[in-house]
Amino acid sequence: MTKKNIITMEHGAGGQVMQGLISKSILGNISNRSAGTVGLDDLDDGATIALPADFNSSYEIVITTDSHVVKPLFFPGGDIGKLAVCGTVNDLTVMGARPVALTCAIVVSEGFEREILEEIIQSMDLTAKEARVAIVTGDTKTIPRNELDSIIINTSGIGFAPRIIRDNGLSPEDMIILTGTIGDHGISLLSHREGFNFNTKLESDVSPLNDLLEKSLQITTHDGRSAITAMKDPTRGGLSASINEMTQKSNVGVILEEEDIPIKSAVRSACEMLGLDPYEIANEGKAIMGVRPEYADEVLELLHSHKYGKDAAIIGKVVAEHQGKVLLRTPIGSLRQLNMPVGDPIPRVC
Amino acid sequence: MTKKNIITMEHGAGGQVMQGLISKSILGNISNRSAGTVGLDDLDDGATIALPADFNSSYEIVITTDSHVVKPLFFPGGDIGKLAVCGTVNDLTVMGARPVALTCAIVVSEGFEREILEEIIQSMDLTAKEARVAIVTGDTKTIPRNELDSIIINTSGIGFAPRIIRDNGLSPEDMIILTGTIGDHGISLLSHREGFNFNTKLESDVSPLNDLLEKSLQITTHDGRSAITAMKDPTRGGLSASINEMTQKSNVGVILEEEDIPIKSAVRSACEMLGLDPYEIANEGKAIMGVRPEYADEVLELLHSHKYGKDAAIIGKVVAEHQGKVLLRTPIGSLRQLNMPVGDPIPRVC
Ligand SMILES: Nc1ncnc2c1ncn2[C@@H]1O[C@H](COP(=O)(O)OP(=O)(O)OP(=O)(O)O)[C@@H](O)[C@H]1O
Ligand SMILES: Nc1ncnc2c1ncn2[C@@H]1O[C@H](COP(=O)(O)OP(=O)(O)OP(=O)(O)O)[C@@H](O)[C@H]1O
Ligand SMILES: [Mg+2]
Ligand SMILES: [Mg+2]
Ligand SMILES: [Mg+2]
Ligand SMILES: [Mg+2]
Ligand SMILES: [Mg+2]
Ligand SMILES: [Mg+2]
């Protein structure tokens, strides 16, 4: 390994050396570099976003941010770059927005291999292309290796939403739809990290959900309200944290049918073995939503027709009783409360 | 110190413990919490930005991002929180945008004192209030203390611009205006960090520049073009990096009058003593701009009337010759080239 391929403090120092890193290793690996007049190639203090042609004052701009500290950087089914793009695309999507542009802020330790940095940027690029978002501006800082021994990526994103979807909009009778199996991300990451071998190939579900959800987000009632009443992406804290938050904020109760919650058998057995609750495990390619009952079948069909929604299922419904509580009906018919988790049982998942 | 006041891994784990930290230590300390329908209090997957009342399709949305790894966290004149807000407010401002909303993404090490975290948030809040921006969404991640021993704050921001100011818009005859003294931030940080004692009180210039520049940004020619032709905030790499970048991108030459560049004598003597070039030292409360000659006096007067622009000065002008080069006329009248710095001589300044 030559010195040239290692990050040094000067790569974060705002001069020629940083410019070289940014133009070669970053810009050189990103395809969608503009969403308005000023984009990534302009290397200005920021970037601009052009308003969409169909923009009108009833639209809102949605903004979100996530920093990613996942460990290890590469894992079955993805890496920190893919995760950083998907995380932000998905937070925009579950708010009802069409993702338009992302920022890319990197903090990297001195001594980090430049080739690995480029691999990560290439993965961000691939994912951004899939999600049809541009990466329009960024920042690069370096830290001495005795103070940070890896890379941290923050992506912020903006999108345009004709109808904002909140996480507090559940109403009694709404159906609860989950777009696929739970626990894949957290369990595959943990297994890979700890060197567990479950004899089954398990991969992270990390994927951008905007295409999967696009058509469902367009379904409206005759008076223009969205068929989807509330939505979240069940990341840290898993399904449990998300559905509890939605339920509490909406002042309703939710009853989930345990038998209908899609879980891969590898995830189920890993959880049993490790004493983990699959409902608390992070997902990075799933959405949980409330849907007005008359549209539930239509949404389900749309989800099933997409590669990321093959395992989508109606997993429960909203009730007026049990306010603020999520109840789980077990296969033998009894009800138990699904509590808001204290934390996420697996650290460093995103 | 009780356990309660220390950050643990669960503070970044997406469950009840993280919720407690966010609602008490973060939301509890931030005043401007909304810029649209969904704001910080809603703790949704992101936030929304309402379009301004005077919004029309000729406006553009500006977006920017910066991560902050400054060391130490508290320094004369500021701290990482103030820096994080100013950095993003200033990048929006120098692009011609009115800053509207910021995100706040924190990566903090296990073992970090919660009281210090709150002090930092309070400082972000004070600065956001001064700059009239809301902090509307965020993210909190924790890292084991053996892998990070401090706090990293990313702020991304969006603003609305009636007229985008680029960094490539310099034209021959434009005056180069600097809004105040250079080097204060880098030198005061270094002195504090290394325990130097220069017998003079020197403070960082970290401040939000949107109010200072608001009126100047509104000056337009009769055909609606901005009186300011190009602008940057001379952060890492200092005045030297910024003016070189503007000059190169604009395909012009720039001649600066060394005698007219405002530098505090404490900064000048510290630089002499330490063998540092003051033009390469980072600033966090200054802007460097090209101004159409007929508006230079008006802009200068506006700057002088504001507390952050007292030392503003015309420091040079744009010429058609010497393309891509910045030349410095020394007090004895000779010209020397001011080169694009290789890096920033002082690490971890922002
Ligand atoms: N990781 C990155 N990904 C994409 N673009 C980047 C990245 N790092 C920097 N850039 C781009 O490079 C240019 C220079 O970045 P830089 O961070 O120096 O600008 P700045 O924020 O104005 O300065 P400072 O960070 O010193 O305040 C900007 O246009 C920025 O968008
Ligand atoms: N440092 C912070 N400052 C301001 N708001 C924050 C901060 N950290 C989190 N929040 C807010 O708390 C809520 C929960 O944050 P969280 O990061 O869990 O959401 P998420 O991004 O949807 O989930 P994940 O990070 O697991 O993908 C969000 O509304 C977020 O804006
Ligand atoms: Mg800048
Ligand atoms: Mg998220
Ligand atoms: Mg930057
Ligand atoms: Mg989310
Ligand atoms: Mg900046
Ligand atoms: Mg988050």
PDB file of N, CA, C and O and ligand atoms in Angstrom, chain A residues 18 22 26-27 40 43-45 104 106 137-141, chain B residues 65-66 91 233 235-236 350, ligand 1:
ATOM      1  N   MET A  18      -7.381  18.127  -0.433  1.00  0.00           N
ATOM      2  CA  MET A  18      -8.794  17.781  -0.262  1.00  0.00           C
ATOM      3  C   MET A  18      -9.525  17.871  -1.593  1.00  0.00           C
ATOM      4  O   MET A  18     -10.330  17.002  -1.929  1.00  0.00           O
ATOM      5  N   ILE A  22     -11.743  14.955  -3.321  1.00  0.00           N
ATOM      6  CA  ILE A  22     -13.159  15.146  -3.641  1.00  0.00           C
ATOM      7  C   ILE A  22     -13.406  14.955  -5.130  1.00  0.00           C
ATOM      8  O   ILE A  22     -14.326  14.248  -5.527  1.00  0.00           O
ATOM      9  N   ILE A  26     -14.587  11.190  -5.043  1.00  0.00           N
ATOM     10  CA  ILE A  26     -16.011  11.391  -4.776  1.00  0.00           C
ATOM     11  C   ILE A  26     -16.764  11.739  -6.059  1.00  0.00           C
ATOM     12  O   ILE A  26     -17.513  10.922  -6.584  1.00  0.00           O
ATOM     13  N   LEU A  27     -16.531  12.913  -6.613  1.00  0.00           N
ATOM     14  CA  LEU A  27     -17.240  13.279  -7.850  1.00  0.00           C
ATOM     15  C   LEU A  27     -17.062  12.239  -8.945  1.00  0.00           C
ATOM     16  O   LEU A  27     -17.997  11.928  -9.680  1.00  0.00           O
ATOM     17  N   LEU A  40     -23.207  19.126  -7.755  1.00  0.00           N
ATOM     18  CA  LEU A  40     -21.973  18.632  -7.160  1.00  0.00           C
ATOM     19  C   LEU A  40     -20.743  19.115  -7.936  1.00  0.00           C
ATOM     20  O   LEU A  40     -19.730  19.492  -7.340  1.00  0.00           O
ATOM     21  N   LEU A  43     -18.968  22.411  -6.999  1.00  0.00           N
ATOM     22  CA  LEU A  43     -18.165  22.515  -5.768  1.00  0.00           C
ATOM     23  C   LEU A  43     -18.315  23.883  -5.104  1.00  0.00           C
ATOM     24  O   LEU A  43     -17.337  24.502  -4.698  1.00  0.00           O
ATOM     25  N   ASP A  44     -19.536  24.336  -5.035  1.00  0.00           N
ATOM     26  CA  ASP A  44     -19.831  25.614  -4.384  1.00  0.00           C
ATOM     27  C   ASP A  44     -20.089  25.345  -2.894  1.00  0.00           C
ATOM     28  O   ASP A  44     -19.849  24.232  -2.406  1.00  0.00           O
ATOM     29  N   ASP A  45     -20.561  26.330  -2.165  1.00  0.00           N
ATOM     30  CA  ASP A  45     -20.789  26.139  -0.729  1.00  0.00           C
ATOM     31  C   ASP A  45     -22.001  25.257  -0.428  1.00  0.00           C
ATOM     32  O   ASP A  45     -22.236  24.884   0.721  1.00  0.00           O
ATOM     33  N   CYS A 104     -23.958  14.488   1.205  1.00  0.00           N
ATOM     34  CA  CYS A 104     -23.066  13.392   1.599  1.00  0.00           C
ATOM     35  C   CYS A 104     -21.929  13.960   2.434  1.00  0.00           C
ATOM     36  O   CYS A 104     -20.981  14.521   1.897  1.00  0.00           O
ATOM     37  N   ILE A 106     -18.935  13.232   4.990  1.00  0.00           N
ATOM     38  CA  ILE A 106     -18.082  12.125   5.416  1.00  0.00           C
ATOM     39  C   ILE A 106     -17.104  12.581   6.495  1.00  0.00           C
ATOM     40  O   ILE A 106     -16.467  13.622   6.354  1.00  0.00           O
ATOM     41  N   THR A 137     -24.341  17.836  -2.849  1.00  0.00           N
ATOM     42  CA  THR A 137     -23.329  18.584  -2.113  1.00  0.00           C
ATOM     43  C   THR A 137     -22.830  17.711  -0.975  1.00  0.00           C
ATOM     44  O   THR A 137     -23.438  16.678  -0.656  1.00  0.00           O
ATOM     45  N   GLY A 138     -21.721  18.086  -0.361  1.00  0.00           N
ATOM     46  CA  GLY A 138     -21.189  17.239   0.696  1.00  0.00           C
ATOM     47  C   GLY A 138     -20.139  17.955   1.501  1.00  0.00           C
ATOM     48  O   GLY A 138     -19.964  19.172   1.397  1.00  0.00           O
ATOM     49  N   ASP A 139     -19.460  17.173   2.318  1.00  0.00           N
ATOM     50  CA  ASP A 139     -18.423  17.722   3.179  1.00  0.00           C
ATOM     51  C   ASP A 139     -17.495  16.565   3.526  1.00  0.00           C
ATOM     52  O   ASP A 139     -17.932  15.416   3.615  1.00  0.00           O
ATOM     53  N   THR A 140     -16.214  16.865   3.710  1.00  0.00           N
ATOM     54  CA  THR A 140     -15.246  15.821   4.051  1.00  0.00           C
ATOM     55  C   THR A 140     -14.365  16.313   5.182  1.00  0.00           C
ATOM     56  O   THR A 140     -13.736  17.363   5.064  1.00  0.00           O
ATOM     57  N   LYS A 141     -14.376  15.592   6.285  1.00  0.00           N
ATOM     58  CA  LYS A 141     -13.518  15.950   7.415  1.00  0.00           C
ATOM     59  C   LYS A 141     -12.681  14.729   7.773  1.00  0.00           C
ATOM     60  O   LYS A 141     -13.127  13.588   7.617  1.00  0.00           O
TER      61      LYS A 141
ATOM     62  N   THR B  65     -24.414  21.189   3.644  1.00  0.00           N
ATOM     63  CA  THR B  65     -24.154  20.316   4.791  1.00  0.00           C
ATOM     64  C   THR B  65     -22.719  20.485   5.269  1.00  0.00           C
ATOM     65  O   THR B  65     -21.826  20.752   4.467  1.00  0.00           O
ATOM     66  N   ASP B  66     -22.485  20.383   6.549  1.00  0.00           N
ATOM     67  CA  ASP B  66     -21.137  20.368   7.119  1.00  0.00           C
ATOM     68  C   ASP B  66     -21.134  19.514   8.384  1.00  0.00           C
ATOM     69  O   ASP B  66     -22.024  19.642   9.232  1.00  0.00           O
ATOM     70  N   ASP B  91     -22.934  29.039   4.789  1.00  0.00           N
ATOM     71  CA  ASP B  91     -22.873  28.461   3.437  1.00  0.00           C
ATOM     72  C   ASP B  91     -24.164  28.776   2.668  1.00  0.00           C
ATOM     73  O   ASP B  91     -24.129  29.029   1.461  1.00  0.00           O
ATOM     74  N   ASP B 233     -17.568  31.827   1.977  1.00  0.00           N
ATOM     75  CA  ASP B 233     -17.088  32.033   3.346  1.00  0.00           C
ATOM     76  C   ASP B 233     -15.707  31.378   3.451  1.00  0.00           C
ATOM     77  O   ASP B 233     -15.560  30.182   3.201  1.00  0.00           O
ATOM     78  N   THR B 235     -13.538  29.546   5.030  1.00  0.00           N
ATOM     79  CA  THR B 235     -13.359  28.633   6.167  1.00  0.00           C
ATOM     80  C   THR B 235     -12.029  27.887   6.012  1.00  0.00           C
ATOM     81  O   THR B 235     -10.987  28.522   5.975  1.00  0.00           O
ATOM     82  N   ARG B 236     -12.052  26.564   5.963  1.00  0.00           N
ATOM     83  CA  ARG B 236     -10.786  25.814   5.872  1.00  0.00           C
ATOM     84  C   ARG B 236      -9.983  26.263   4.651  1.00  0.00           C
ATOM     85  O   ARG B 236     -10.520  26.378   3.563  1.00  0.00           O
ATOM     86  N   CYS B 350     -12.893  23.000  12.509  1.00  0.00           N
ATOM     87  CA  CYS B 350     -14.352  23.118  12.392  1.00  0.00           C
ATOM     88  C   CYS B 350     -15.000  21.745  12.379  1.00  0.00           C
ATOM     89  O   CYS B 350     -14.369  20.768  12.705  1.00  0.00           O
TER      90      CYS B 350
HETATM   91  N1  LIG C   1     -18.049  13.870   0.707  1.00  0.00           N
HETATM   92  C1  LIG C   1     -18.406  14.745  -0.239  1.00  0.00           C
HETATM   93  N2  LIG C   1     -19.343  14.373  -1.151  1.00  0.00           N
HETATM   94  C2  LIG C   1     -19.745  15.241  -2.092  1.00  0.00           C
HETATM   95  N3  LIG C   1     -19.291  16.503  -2.224  1.00  0.00           N
HETATM   96  C3  LIG C   1     -18.367  16.926  -1.346  1.00  0.00           C
HETATM   97  C4  LIG C   1     -17.888  16.068  -0.318  1.00  0.00           C
HETATM   98  N4  LIG C   1     -17.000  16.780   0.418  1.00  0.00           N
HETATM   99  C5  LIG C   1     -16.954  18.012  -0.127  1.00  0.00           C
HETATM  100  N5  LIG C   1     -17.759  18.110  -1.195  1.00  0.00           N
HETATM  101  C6  LIG C   1     -17.973  19.309  -2.045  1.00  0.00           C
HETATM  102  O1  LIG C   1     -16.732  19.946  -2.195  1.00  0.00           O
HETATM  103  C7  LIG C   1     -16.847  21.353  -2.107  1.00  0.00           C
HETATM  104  C8  LIG C   1     -15.919  21.873  -1.040  1.00  0.00           C
HETATM  105  O2  LIG C   1     -16.362  21.386   0.196  1.00  0.00           O
HETATM  106  P1  LIG C   1     -16.059  22.196   1.537  1.00  0.00           P
HETATM  107  O3  LIG C   1     -16.539  21.353   2.682  1.00  0.00           O
HETATM  108  O4  LIG C   1     -14.643  22.634   1.539  1.00  0.00           O
HETATM  109  O5  LIG C   1     -16.995  23.487   1.350  1.00  0.00           O
HETATM  110  P2  LIG C   1     -17.501  24.403   2.538  1.00  0.00           P
HETATM  111  O6  LIG C   1     -18.482  23.722   3.405  1.00  0.00           O
HETATM  112  O7  LIG C   1     -17.930  25.644   1.860  1.00  0.00           O
HETATM  113  O8  LIG C   1     -16.182  24.619   3.431  1.00  0.00           O
HETATM  114  P3  LIG C   1     -15.990  24.157   5.009  1.00  0.00           P
HETATM  115  O9  LIG C   1     -16.345  22.690   5.094  1.00  0.00           O
HETATM  116  O10 LIG C   1     -14.560  24.443   5.272  1.00  0.00           O
HETATM  117  O11 LIG C   1     -16.935  25.023   5.794  1.00  0.00           O
HETATM  118  C9  LIG C   1     -18.312  21.654  -1.815  1.00  0.00           C
HETATM  119  O12 LIG C   1     -18.944  22.018  -3.023  1.00  0.00           O
HETATM  120  C10 LIG C   1     -18.865  20.337  -1.340  1.00  0.00           C
HETATM  121  O13 LIG C   1     -20.223  20.160  -1.717  1.00  0.00           O
END
